[in-house]
C-alpha positions as a printed Julia matrix, in Angstrom:
135×3 Matrix{Float64}:
   6.39  -16.94   -4.68
   7.49  -19.23   -1.77
  10.04  -17.99    0.9
  11.57  -19.77    3.88
  10.74  -18.11    7.15
  13.16  -18.02    9.95
  11.39  -20.63   11.74
  11.87  -22.98    8.98
   8.22  -22.93    7.79
   7.56  -22.09    4.01
   5.45  -18.93    3.89
   4.33  -18.21    0.47
   1.47  -15.67    1.37
   1.0   -12.31    0.13
   0.36   -9.13    2.46
  -1.58   -6.02    2.07
   0.56   -3.2     3.31
  -1.54   -0.02    4.01
  -0.03    3.23    4.61
  -1.65    6.66    5.61
   0.46    9.44    4.38
   0.6    13.13    4.08
  -0.54   14.18    0.56
   2.18   16.61    0.23
   4.7    13.63    0.42
   3.12   11.71   -2.45
   5.86   12.27   -5.01
   8.58   11.29   -2.4
   6.86    8.09   -1.45
   6.03    7.03   -5.06
   9.68    8.07   -6.14
  11.06    5.67   -3.3
   8.81    2.94   -4.33
   9.84    3.03   -7.85
  13.53    2.57   -6.68
  12.71   -0.61   -5.33
  14.29   -3.64   -7.34
  10.84   -5.31   -7.58
   8.16   -2.39   -7.76
   5.11   -3.88   -6.19
   2.54   -1.48   -7.62
   0.03    0.45   -5.59
  -3.27    2.06   -5.14
  -3.68    5.51   -3.83
  -7.0     6.94   -2.21
  -7.8    10.28   -0.71
  -8.64    9.98    2.77
  -9.63   12.09    5.68
  -9.9    11.17    9.42
  -8.69   11.67   12.84
  -5.97   10.36   14.64
  -5.16   10.46   18.56
  -5.1    14.27   18.16
  -8.73   14.32   17.21
  -8.38   16.31   14.0
  -6.44   19.25   15.73
  -4.86   21.63   13.13
  -7.19   19.73   10.54
  -7.86   21.14    6.96
 -11.45   19.92    6.42
 -14.4    20.93    8.49
 -17.8    19.14    8.3
 -20.47   21.65    8.65
 -23.26   19.42   10.18
 -21.36   18.47   13.5
 -18.29   20.85   13.17
 -16.02   17.89   13.03
 -12.39   18.49   12.01
 -10.46   16.25    9.73
  -7.07   15.67    8.57
  -6.48   15.11    4.96
  -4.2    12.17    3.95
  -3.69    9.7     1.37
  -4.23    5.9     1.9
  -1.78    3.89   -0.21
  -2.35    0.18   -0.59
   0.41   -2.28   -1.79
   0.03   -5.94   -2.29
   3.38   -7.93   -1.9
   5.19  -11.15   -1.04
   5.66  -11.74    2.51
   9.24  -11.6     2.03
   9.09   -7.93    0.74
   7.01   -6.43    3.56
   9.98   -5.1     5.77
  11.38   -3.49    2.82
   8.26   -1.82    1.57
   7.61   -0.57    5.16
  10.91    0.7     5.59
  10.56    2.52    2.25
   7.24    4.04    3.12
   8.37    5.13    6.56
  11.6     6.64    5.26
  10.0     8.62    2.62
   6.69    9.6     4.57
   8.49   10.68    7.72
   8.4    14.62    8.51
   8.87   14.15   12.54
   5.68   15.93   13.19
   2.44   14.7    14.52
   0.22   13.24   11.91
   2.92   11.49    9.79
   0.59    8.61    9.5
   0.72    4.68   10.15
   1.49    1.7     8.35
  -0.17   -1.57    9.04
  -0.07   -5.08    7.22
  -2.77   -7.73    6.78
  -2.76  -11.16    5.21
  -4.08  -11.55    1.8
  -6.35  -14.58    1.53
  -6.86  -14.56   -2.16
  -5.63  -12.52   -5.18
  -6.53  -12.71   -8.77
  -6.07  -10.53  -11.93
  -9.16   -9.56  -13.58
  -7.62   -9.75  -16.99
  -6.59  -13.47  -16.12
 -10.13  -14.49  -15.01
 -11.29  -16.13  -18.07
  -7.92  -17.82  -18.96
  -7.09  -21.68  -18.25
  -3.75  -22.18  -16.59
  -2.2   -23.24  -20.0
  -3.41  -19.97  -21.63
  -2.0   -17.87  -18.77
   1.37  -19.51  -18.95
   1.34  -19.22  -22.75
   0.57  -15.6   -22.38
   3.29  -14.88  -19.73
   5.95  -16.67  -22.01
   4.84  -14.51  -24.97
   5.06  -11.26  -22.89
   8.64  -12.38  -21.73
   9.94  -12.46  -25.13
């Protein structure tokens, strides 16, 4: 997973790309991600909140404080640092409507990543399993 950055420094890190998108664009965004050569996988969570417009035109009203929220989906994608720009371009192209509240995309570094199914394996066992799956 190593890549060479433009500064000549090797960057083998992973990044977490988080996108807040309109719920009605879910199919279009997921379809666009499926078209990527190396589909990174994702997690999708229903979210509600307020942007700079403070929820104007929102679709959810909390009764106790009479707060208005916008409904959105939060999509999280862990990918190689080299794939971040491609993932962001795909998300923004598929999630764009040109209207207020289209959402945001932000990127954070991933300090550690491990698959739960591989937690009890030794490195040799993991390599043997990967070789078996490749056949």
